[in-house]
mmCIF file of C-alpha atoms in Angstrom:
data_model
loop_
_atom_site.group_PDB
_atom_site.id
_atom_site.type_symbol
_atom_site.label_atom_id
_atom_site.label_comp_id
_atom_site.label_asym_id
_atom_site.label_seq_id
_atom_site.Cartn_x
_atom_site.Cartn_y
_atom_site.Cartn_z
ATOM 1 C CA MET P 28 -18.969 -6.209 25.757
ATOM 2 C CA THR P 29 -17.956 -7.717 22.401
ATOM 3 C CA ASP P 30 -19.012 -5.855 19.293
ATOM 4 C CA PRO P 31 -21.039 -8.370 17.185
ATOM 5 C CA ALA P 32 -19.958 -6.721 13.932
ATOM 6 C CA ARG P 33 -16.317 -7.264 14.850
ATOM 7 C CA GLU P 34 -17.004 -10.887 15.792
ATOM 8 C CA GLU P 35 -18.657 -11.690 12.461
ATOM 9 C CA ILE P 36 -15.504 -11.183 10.441
ATOM 10 C CA ARG P 37 -13.144 -13.292 12.511
ATOM 11 C CA ILE P 38 -12.984 -15.831 9.714
ATOM 12 C CA PRO P 39 -10.456 -18.694 9.859
ATOM 13 C CA ARG P 40 -7.374 -17.823 7.844
ATOM 14 C CA ARG P 41 -7.751 -20.795 5.506
ATOM 15 C CA ASN P 42 -11.069 -19.369 4.307
ATOM 16 C CA ARG P 43 -9.637 -15.936 3.580
ATOM 17 C CA VAL P 44 -6.621 -16.696 1.414
ATOM 18 C CA HIS P 45 -7.239 -16.836 -2.307
ATOM 19 C CA LEU P 46 -5.069 -17.225 -5.380
ATOM 20 C CA VAL P 47 -5.561 -15.849 -8.869
ATOM 21 C CA PHE P 48 -3.358 -16.772 -11.822
ATOM 22 C CA MET P 49 -2.882 -13.931 -14.281
ATOM 23 C CA LYS P 50 -0.921 -13.195 -17.421
ATOM 24 C CA THR P 51 1.269 -10.770 -15.516
ATOM 25 C CA SER P 52 1.800 -12.697 -12.305
ATOM 26 C CA ARG P 53 0.200 -14.876 -9.652
ATOM 27 C CA ILE P 54 -1.727 -12.774 -7.168
ATOM 28 C CA VAL P 55 -2.515 -13.924 -3.639
ATOM 29 C CA TYR P 56 -5.220 -11.965 -1.839
ATOM 30 C CA ASP P 57 -7.521 -11.955 1.177
ATOM 31 C CA ARG P 58 -11.178 -10.976 0.996
ATOM 32 C CA TRP P 59 -13.645 -10.098 3.745
ATOM 33 C CA GLY P 60 -17.215 -8.779 3.866
ATOM 34 C CA THR P 61 -19.721 -7.947 1.135
ATOM 35 C CA GLY P 62 -20.960 -4.872 -0.699
ATOM 36 C CA GLU P 63 -19.046 -2.221 -2.607
ATOM 37 C CA PRO P 64 -15.395 -3.239 -3.030
ATOM 38 C CA VAL P 65 -12.538 -1.529 -1.229
ATOM 39 C CA LEU P 66 -9.141 -2.528 -2.586
ATOM 40 C CA MET P 67 -6.198 -2.218 -0.160
ATOM 41 C CA LEU P 68 -2.683 -1.855 -1.591
ATOM 42 C CA HIS P 69 0.422 -2.085 0.598
ATOM 43 C CA GLY P 70 3.781 -0.364 0.246
ATOM 44 C CA LEU P 71 7.203 -1.373 -1.041
ATOM 45 C CA GLY P 72 8.524 -4.473 0.712
ATOM 46 C CA HIS P 73 5.297 -4.900 2.689
ATOM 47 C CA HIS P 74 2.401 -7.372 2.338
ATOM 48 C CA ARG P 75 -1.384 -7.726 2.474
ATOM 49 C CA ARG P 76 -1.430 -8.570 6.181
ATOM 50 C CA ALA P 77 -0.609 -4.919 6.917
ATOM 51 C CA TRP P 78 -4.333 -4.209 6.505
ATOM 52 C CA GLN P 79 -5.676 -6.786 8.938
ATOM 53 C CA PRO P 80 -5.958 -4.310 11.862
ATOM 54 C CA LEU P 81 -8.527 -2.333 9.805
ATOM 55 C CA VAL P 82 -10.716 -5.211 8.680
ATOM 56 C CA ALA P 83 -13.005 -5.256 11.719
ATOM 57 C CA ASP P 84 -13.986 -1.640 11.061
ATOM 58 C CA LEU P 85 -14.386 -1.929 7.274
ATOM 59 C CA ALA P 86 -15.785 -5.386 6.478
ATOM 60 C CA PRO P 87 -19.210 -4.845 8.098
ATOM 61 C CA TYR P 88 -19.856 -2.161 5.447
ATOM 62 C CA TYR P 89 -17.731 -3.060 2.420
ATOM 63 C CA GLN P 90 -16.146 -5.958 0.579
ATOM 64 C CA VAL P 91 -12.479 -5.618 1.499
ATOM 65 C CA VAL P 92 -9.870 -7.083 -0.868
ATOM 66 C CA ALA P 93 -6.192 -7.018 0.111
ATOM 67 C CA PRO P 94 -3.718 -8.481 -2.408
ATOM 68 C CA ASP P 95 -0.004 -9.028 -2.172
ATOM 69 C CA LEU P 96 1.395 -6.892 -4.990
ATOM 70 C CA PRO P 97 3.476 -8.898 -7.479
ATOM 71 C CA GLY P 98 6.876 -9.595 -5.960
ATOM 72 C CA PHE P 99 5.828 -9.096 -2.343
ATOM 73 C CA GLY P 100 4.247 -11.224 0.352
ATOM 74 C CA ASP P 101 3.131 -14.478 -1.259
ATOM 75 C CA SER P 102 2.781 -13.126 -4.813
ATOM 76 C CA PRO P 103 5.869 -13.794 -6.944
ATOM 77 C CA ALA P 104 7.332 -11.230 -9.276
ATOM 78 C CA PRO P 105 7.853 -11.912 -12.975
ATOM 79 C CA ALA P 106 11.208 -13.402 -13.835
ATOM 80 C CA PRO P 107 13.787 -10.741 -14.794
ATOM 81 C CA ASP P 108 13.832 -11.918 -18.415
ATOM 82 C CA ALA P 109 10.156 -12.863 -18.792
ATOM 83 C CA PRO P 110 8.336 -11.116 -21.680
ATOM 84 C CA TYR P 111 5.179 -10.240 -19.708
ATOM 85 C CA GLU P 112 2.333 -8.390 -21.345
ATOM 86 C CA PRO P 113 1.088 -5.707 -21.463
ATOM 87 C CA ARG P 114 4.324 -4.477 -19.880
ATOM 88 C CA SER P 115 7.743 -6.087 -19.704
ATOM 89 C CA VAL P 116 9.252 -3.595 -17.230
ATOM 90 C CA TYR P 117 8.733 -4.363 -13.541
ATOM 91 C CA ASP P 118 7.860 -0.865 -12.330
ATOM 92 C CA VAL P 119 4.936 1.150 -10.957
ATOM 93 C CA GLY P 120 3.089 0.888 -14.266
ATOM 94 C CA PHE P 121 3.484 -2.887 -14.201
ATOM 95 C CA LEU P 122 1.872 -2.998 -10.767
ATOM 96 C CA VAL P 123 -1.024 -0.824 -11.945
ATOM 97 C CA ASP P 124 -1.657 -3.162 -14.895
ATOM 98 C CA ALA P 125 -1.457 -6.216 -12.633
ATOM 99 C CA VAL P 126 -3.915 -4.771 -10.117
ATOM 100 C CA LEU P 127 -6.348 -3.759 -12.863
ATOM 101 C CA GLU P 128 -6.191 -7.285 -14.254
ATOM 102 C CA LEU P 129 -6.900 -8.635 -10.780
ATOM 103 C CA CYS P 130 -9.909 -6.326 -10.537
ATOM 104 C CA ALA P 131 -11.178 -7.611 -13.867
ATOM 105 C CA ASP P 132 -10.732 -11.227 -12.775
ATOM 106 C CA LEU P 133 -12.614 -10.581 -9.517
ATOM 107 C CA GLY P 134 -15.321 -8.443 -11.086
ATOM 108 C CA LEU P 135 -14.345 -5.326 -9.144
ATOM 109 C CA ASP P 136 -15.727 -2.479 -11.231
ATOM 110 C CA ARG P 137 -14.184 0.825 -10.139
ATOM 111 C CA PRO P 138 -13.490 -0.085 -6.527
ATOM 112 C CA HIS P 139 -12.650 2.352 -3.801
ATOM 113 C CA VAL P 140 -8.868 2.088 -3.558
ATOM 114 C CA VAL P 141 -6.697 2.555 -0.488
ATOM 115 C CA GLY P 142 -2.925 2.581 -0.772
ATOM 116 C CA ASN P 143 0.057 3.169 1.465
ATOM 117 C CA SER P 144 3.339 4.530 0.065
ATOM 118 C CA LEU P 145 3.953 2.624 -3.198
ATOM 119 C CA GLY P 146 0.387 1.351 -2.964
ATOM 120 C CA GLY P 147 -0.811 4.949 -2.770
ATOM 121 C CA ALA P 148 0.841 5.672 -6.113
ATOM 122 C CA VAL P 149 -0.777 2.598 -7.664
ATOM 123 C CA ALA P 150 -4.152 3.758 -6.304
ATOM 124 C CA LEU P 151 -3.754 7.237 -7.791
ATOM 125 C CA GLU P 152 -2.599 5.845 -11.140
ATOM 126 C CA MET P 153 -5.721 3.665 -11.209
ATOM 127 C CA ALA P 154 -7.813 6.777 -10.566
ATOM 128 C CA ALA P 155 -5.986 8.638 -13.350
ATOM 129 C CA ARG P 156 -7.149 5.868 -15.688
ATOM 130 C CA GLY P 157 -10.720 6.311 -14.455
ATOM 131 C CA ARG P 158 -10.707 2.958 -12.672
ATOM 132 C CA ALA P 159 -11.327 4.003 -9.051
ATOM 133 C CA ALA P 160 -14.490 5.214 -7.331
ATOM 134 C CA SER P 161 -12.370 7.004 -4.734
ATOM 135 C CA VAL P 162 -8.807 6.983 -3.440
ATOM 136 C CA THR P 163 -7.460 7.150 0.076
ATOM 137 C CA ALA P 164 -3.701 7.636 -0.309
ATOM 138 C CA LEU P 165 -1.671 7.166 2.873
ATOM 139 C CA SER P 166 1.758 8.825 2.550
ATOM 140 C CA PRO P 167 1.938 8.071 -1.196
ATOM 141 C CA ILE P 168 5.181 8.160 -3.129
ATOM 142 C CA GLY P 169 5.492 10.496 -6.100
ATOM 143 C CA PHE P 170 5.300 13.843 -4.299
ATOM 144 C CA GLY P 171 8.822 14.295 -3.009
ATOM 145 C CA SER P 172 10.945 17.411 -3.349
ATOM 146 C CA ALA P 173 13.885 17.497 -5.765
ATOM 147 C CA ALA P 174 16.291 16.990 -2.868
ATOM 148 C CA ARG P 175 14.249 14.097 -1.483
ATOM 149 C CA THR P 176 14.089 12.447 -4.916
ATOM 150 C CA ALA P 177 17.853 12.757 -5.314
ATOM 151 C CA GLY P 178 18.330 11.215 -1.886
ATOM 152 C CA ALA P 179 16.000 8.346 -2.778
ATOM 153 C CA ARG P 180 18.088 7.607 -5.845
ATOM 154 C CA VAL P 181 21.207 7.414 -3.699
ATOM 155 C CA LEU P 182 19.418 4.995 -1.367
ATOM 156 C CA ALA P 183 18.376 2.940 -4.379
ATOM 157 C CA LEU P 184 22.008 2.623 -5.397
ATOM 158 C CA GLY P 185 22.799 1.666 -1.815
ATOM 159 C CA ALA P 186 20.198 -1.117 -1.903
ATOM 160 C CA ARG P 187 21.709 -2.502 -5.096
ATOM 161 C CA GLY P 188 25.144 -2.352 -3.499
ATOM 162 C CA ALA P 189 23.919 -4.091 -0.342
ATOM 163 C CA ALA P 190 22.556 -6.899 -2.497
ATOM 164 C CA ARG P 191 26.152 -7.800 -3.404
ATOM 165 C CA ILE P 192 27.188 -8.247 0.227
ATOM 166 C CA PRO P 193 27.049 -11.804 1.632
ATOM 167 C CA PRO P 194 23.567 -12.291 3.184
ATOM 168 C CA ALA P 195 24.973 -13.407 6.542
ATOM 169 C CA LEU P 196 26.817 -10.114 6.933
ATOM 170 C CA VAL P 197 23.727 -8.098 5.970
ATOM 171 C CA ARG P 198 21.593 -10.009 8.496
ATOM 172 C CA ALA P 199 24.146 -9.486 11.232
ATOM 173 C CA ALA P 200 24.344 -5.760 10.521
ATOM 174 C CA ALA P 201 20.553 -5.379 10.467
ATOM 175 C CA HIS P 202 20.241 -6.827 13.958
ATOM 176 C CA THR P 203 22.789 -4.594 15.623
ATOM 177 C CA ALA P 204 21.391 -2.116 18.135
ATOM 178 C CA PRO P 205 21.975 0.975 15.915
ATOM 179 C CA ALA P 206 20.321 -0.685 12.887
ATOM 180 C CA ARG P 207 17.314 -1.807 14.911
ATOM 181 C CA ALA P 208 16.964 1.663 16.409
ATOM 182 C CA LEU P 209 17.060 3.180 12.915
ATOM 183 C CA ALA P 210 14.394 0.745 11.654
ATOM 184 C CA GLN P 211 12.172 1.507 14.638
ATOM 185 C CA ARG P 212 12.548 5.237 14.083
ATOM 186 C CA ILE P 213 11.822 5.040 10.354
ATOM 187 C CA LEU P 214 8.982 2.519 10.427
ATOM 188 C CA ARG P 215 7.076 3.481 13.583
ATOM 189 C CA ALA P 216 5.807 6.798 14.869
ATOM 190 C CA ASP P 217 6.852 5.956 18.428
ATOM 191 C CA PRO P 218 10.172 4.073 18.284
ATOM 192 C CA GLY P 219 9.973 3.308 21.973
ATOM 193 C CA SER P 220 6.507 1.726 21.952
ATOM 194 C CA PRO P 221 6.050 -1.989 22.759
ATOM 195 C CA ALA P 222 4.778 -2.539 19.195
ATOM 196 C CA ALA P 223 8.090 -1.248 17.808
ATOM 197 C CA ARG P 224 10.298 -3.369 20.063
ATOM 198 C CA ASP P 225 10.750 -6.234 17.592
ATOM 199 C CA ILE P 226 11.010 -4.107 14.435
ATOM 200 C CA ALA P 227 14.104 -4.647 12.288
ATOM 201 C CA PHE P 228 14.944 -4.278 8.621
ATOM 202 C CA ASP P 229 13.920 -7.322 6.582
ATOM 203 C CA THR P 230 17.182 -8.301 4.927
ATOM 204 C CA SER P 231 15.586 -11.150 2.974
ATOM 205 C CA VAL P 232 14.389 -8.639 0.382
ATOM 206 C CA ILE P 233 17.945 -7.474 -0.345
ATOM 207 C CA ALA P 234 19.356 -9.995 -2.770
ATOM 208 C CA PRO P 235 20.593 -9.672 -6.344
ATOM 209 C CA GLY P 236 17.568 -9.538 -8.648
ATOM 210 C CA SER P 237 15.048 -9.527 -5.790
ATOM 211 C CA PRO P 238 11.708 -7.754 -6.382
ATOM 212 C CA PHE P 239 12.656 -5.083 -3.827
ATOM 213 C CA VAL P 240 15.995 -4.337 -5.466
ATOM 214 C CA ARG P 241 14.387 -4.319 -8.916
ATOM 215 C CA MET P 242 11.581 -1.980 -7.867
ATOM 216 C CA VAL P 243 13.552 0.504 -5.737
ATOM 217 C CA PRO P 244 15.108 2.484 -8.647
ATOM 218 C CA HIS P 245 11.669 2.964 -10.235
ATOM 219 C CA VAL P 246 10.185 4.087 -6.924
ATOM 220 C CA ALA P 247 13.081 6.508 -6.375
ATOM 221 C CA ARG P 248 12.504 8.352 -9.632
ATOM 222 C CA TYR P 249 8.715 8.075 -9.749
ATOM 223 C CA THR P 250 6.621 11.263 -9.801
ATOM 224 C CA PHE P 251 2.852 11.297 -9.997
ATOM 225 C CA ALA P 252 1.758 13.417 -12.959
ATOM 226 C CA GLY P 253 -1.739 12.126 -13.685
ATOM 227 C CA THR P 254 -5.122 13.856 -13.599
ATOM 228 C CA VAL P 255 -7.638 12.503 -11.110
ATOM 229 C CA GLU P 256 -11.343 13.317 -11.072
ATOM 230 C CA CYS P 257 -12.713 10.951 -8.433
ATOM 231 C CA PRO P 258 -12.816 11.906 -4.713
ATOM 232 C CA VAL P 259 -9.359 11.708 -3.138
ATOM 233 C CA THR P 260 -8.130 11.859 0.428
ATOM 234 C CA VAL P 261 -4.431 12.336 1.036
ATOM 235 C CA ALA P 262 -3.634 11.312 4.610
ATOM 236 C CA TRP P 263 -0.132 11.714 5.981
ATOM 237 C CA GLY P 264 1.337 10.635 9.288
ATOM 238 C CA GLU P 265 2.630 13.680 11.161
ATOM 239 C CA ARG P 266 5.591 11.570 12.318
ATOM 240 C CA ASP P 267 6.392 10.070 8.932
ATOM 241 C CA ARG P 268 10.196 10.074 8.798
ATOM 242 C CA LEU P 269 10.507 8.181 5.530
ATOM 243 C CA LEU P 270 8.348 10.477 3.395
ATOM 244 C CA PRO P 271 7.961 13.804 5.240
ATOM 245 C CA PRO P 272 4.444 15.288 5.560
ATOM 246 C CA ALA P 273 5.457 18.185 3.312
ATOM 247 C CA GLY P 274 4.606 15.815 0.481
ATOM 248 C CA ALA P 275 0.930 16.354 1.312
ATOM 249 C CA ARG P 276 1.158 19.984 0.201
ATOM 250 C CA ARG P 277 2.648 18.963 -3.131
ATOM 251 C CA ALA P 278 -0.055 16.304 -3.512
ATOM 252 C CA LEU P 279 -2.791 18.885 -3.029
ATOM 253 C CA HIS P 280 -1.116 21.169 -5.547
ATOM 254 C CA ARG P 281 -1.342 18.409 -8.165
ATOM 255 C CA ILE P 282 -4.784 17.175 -7.051
ATOM 256 C CA PRO P 283 -6.511 20.408 -5.978
ATOM 257 C CA HIS P 284 -9.842 18.834 -5.037
ATOM 258 C CA ALA P 285 -8.217 16.303 -2.684
ATOM 259 C CA ARG P 286 -9.018 16.357 1.027
ATOM 260 C CA ARG P 287 -5.976 16.497 3.268
ATOM 261 C CA VAL P 288 -5.879 14.674 6.597
ATOM 262 C CA ALA P 289 -3.051 14.912 9.116
ATOM 263 C CA LEU P 290 -2.710 11.670 11.089
ATOM 264 C CA ALA P 291 -1.529 12.689 14.537
ATOM 265 C CA GLY P 292 0.854 10.262 16.188
ATOM 266 C CA CYS P 293 1.306 8.194 13.012
ATOM 267 C CA GLY P 294 4.374 7.347 10.981
ATOM 268 C CA HIS P 295 4.871 6.042 7.467
ATOM 269 C CA ILE P 296 2.694 2.969 8.066
ATOM 270 C CA PRO P 297 -0.260 4.623 9.824
ATOM 271 C CA MET P 298 -2.455 1.501 9.917
ATOM 272 C CA ALA P 299 0.115 0.002 12.291
ATOM 273 C CA ASP P 300 0.117 3.070 14.552
ATOM 274 C CA ASP P 301 -3.595 3.950 14.682
ATOM 275 C CA PRO P 302 -5.800 1.498 12.747
ATOM 276 C CA ARG P 303 -9.107 2.856 14.060
ATOM 277 C CA THR P 304 -8.383 6.412 12.907
ATOM 278 C CA VAL P 305 -7.142 5.219 9.514
ATOM 279 C CA ALA P 306 -10.266 3.077 9.091
ATOM 280 C CA ALA P 307 -12.425 6.106 9.929
ATOM 281 C CA VAL P 308 -10.630 8.165 7.259
ATOM 282 C CA ILE P 309 -11.233 5.422 4.685
ATOM 283 C CA LEU P 310 -14.911 5.099 5.603
ATOM 284 C CA ARG P 311 -15.425 8.844 5.283
ATOM 285 C CA THR P 312 -13.800 8.878 1.840
ATOM 286 C CA CYS P 313 -15.839 5.935 0.554
ATOM 287 C CA ARG P 314 -19.120 7.233 1.957
ATOM 288 C CA GLY P 315 -18.438 10.730 0.712
ATOM 289 C CA ALA P 316 -17.823 9.404 -2.795
ATOM 290 C CA GLN P 317 -21.131 7.536 -2.726
ATOM 291 C CA GLU P 318 -23.006 10.583 -1.444
ATOM 292 C CA SER P 319 -21.520 12.702 -4.243
ATOM 293 C CA LEU P 320 -22.545 10.093 -6.801
ATOM 294 C CA ASP P 321 -26.072 9.907 -5.416
ATOM 295 C CA ALA P 322 -26.380 13.704 -5.465
ATOM 296 C CA ALA P 323 -25.230 13.826 -9.088
ATOM 297 C CA HIS P 324 -27.997 11.410 -10.099
ATOM 298 C CA ARG P 325 -30.802 13.292 -8.368
#
């Protein structure tokens, strides 16, 4: 039997894609449902469509907004020499400012914010500014060990070096069997699953001056150091090979009131591995935040 609630949100794509022009960038986003807003923020090199597997479970209860962060998906990054305000540096802080401006343009007052990896850091930074009703952070950056941070900086240098290699050679290397196996192992919890069969590194993002190459050094050295008061859930895939689950312990040390969730069978992009469980975690966080708010006003 078909679930009517899931049928209701199967909206034609042309009716879901929106465009907002901003001082900082041009933001493309999808929006589904009505009610309290839930803002979904993807990771480095990813795009808004990563959240589509969760929409059927979230949109019957909330207004779901999924933007392409500036420089990714269909949203362009600022030009390398453009004097953008309020920030001129294309880094995590720039993304936070851009997302907050998007929220202002769309009338999203303190939305619930969900973020994966880089998006998780943006979500937590929004909360540190008092601009989130709750945060569900899925394997967020900013909580790595000293050794992991040093390794990330080496990888960042490697990405900049790869950008100088002729694109045809990079594409050929990415589609060799060892490279595809590495991508499948890093990006999926079960490298041998049918869903992982076609996974390969996207070499189009590795080009001199590309948004990915520009952002990677900032991501590599980023550490979350803010203070968050709103309800927070830190959920980490137990098979995350890109950012190991040990980061969850460091996250709880810095955000003591956060709820920790271990996502069994999930990797670094848990919404691709188990969308129903991830949606359930998000719903619990959002509903718990509302219940806490209601109790405070009694």
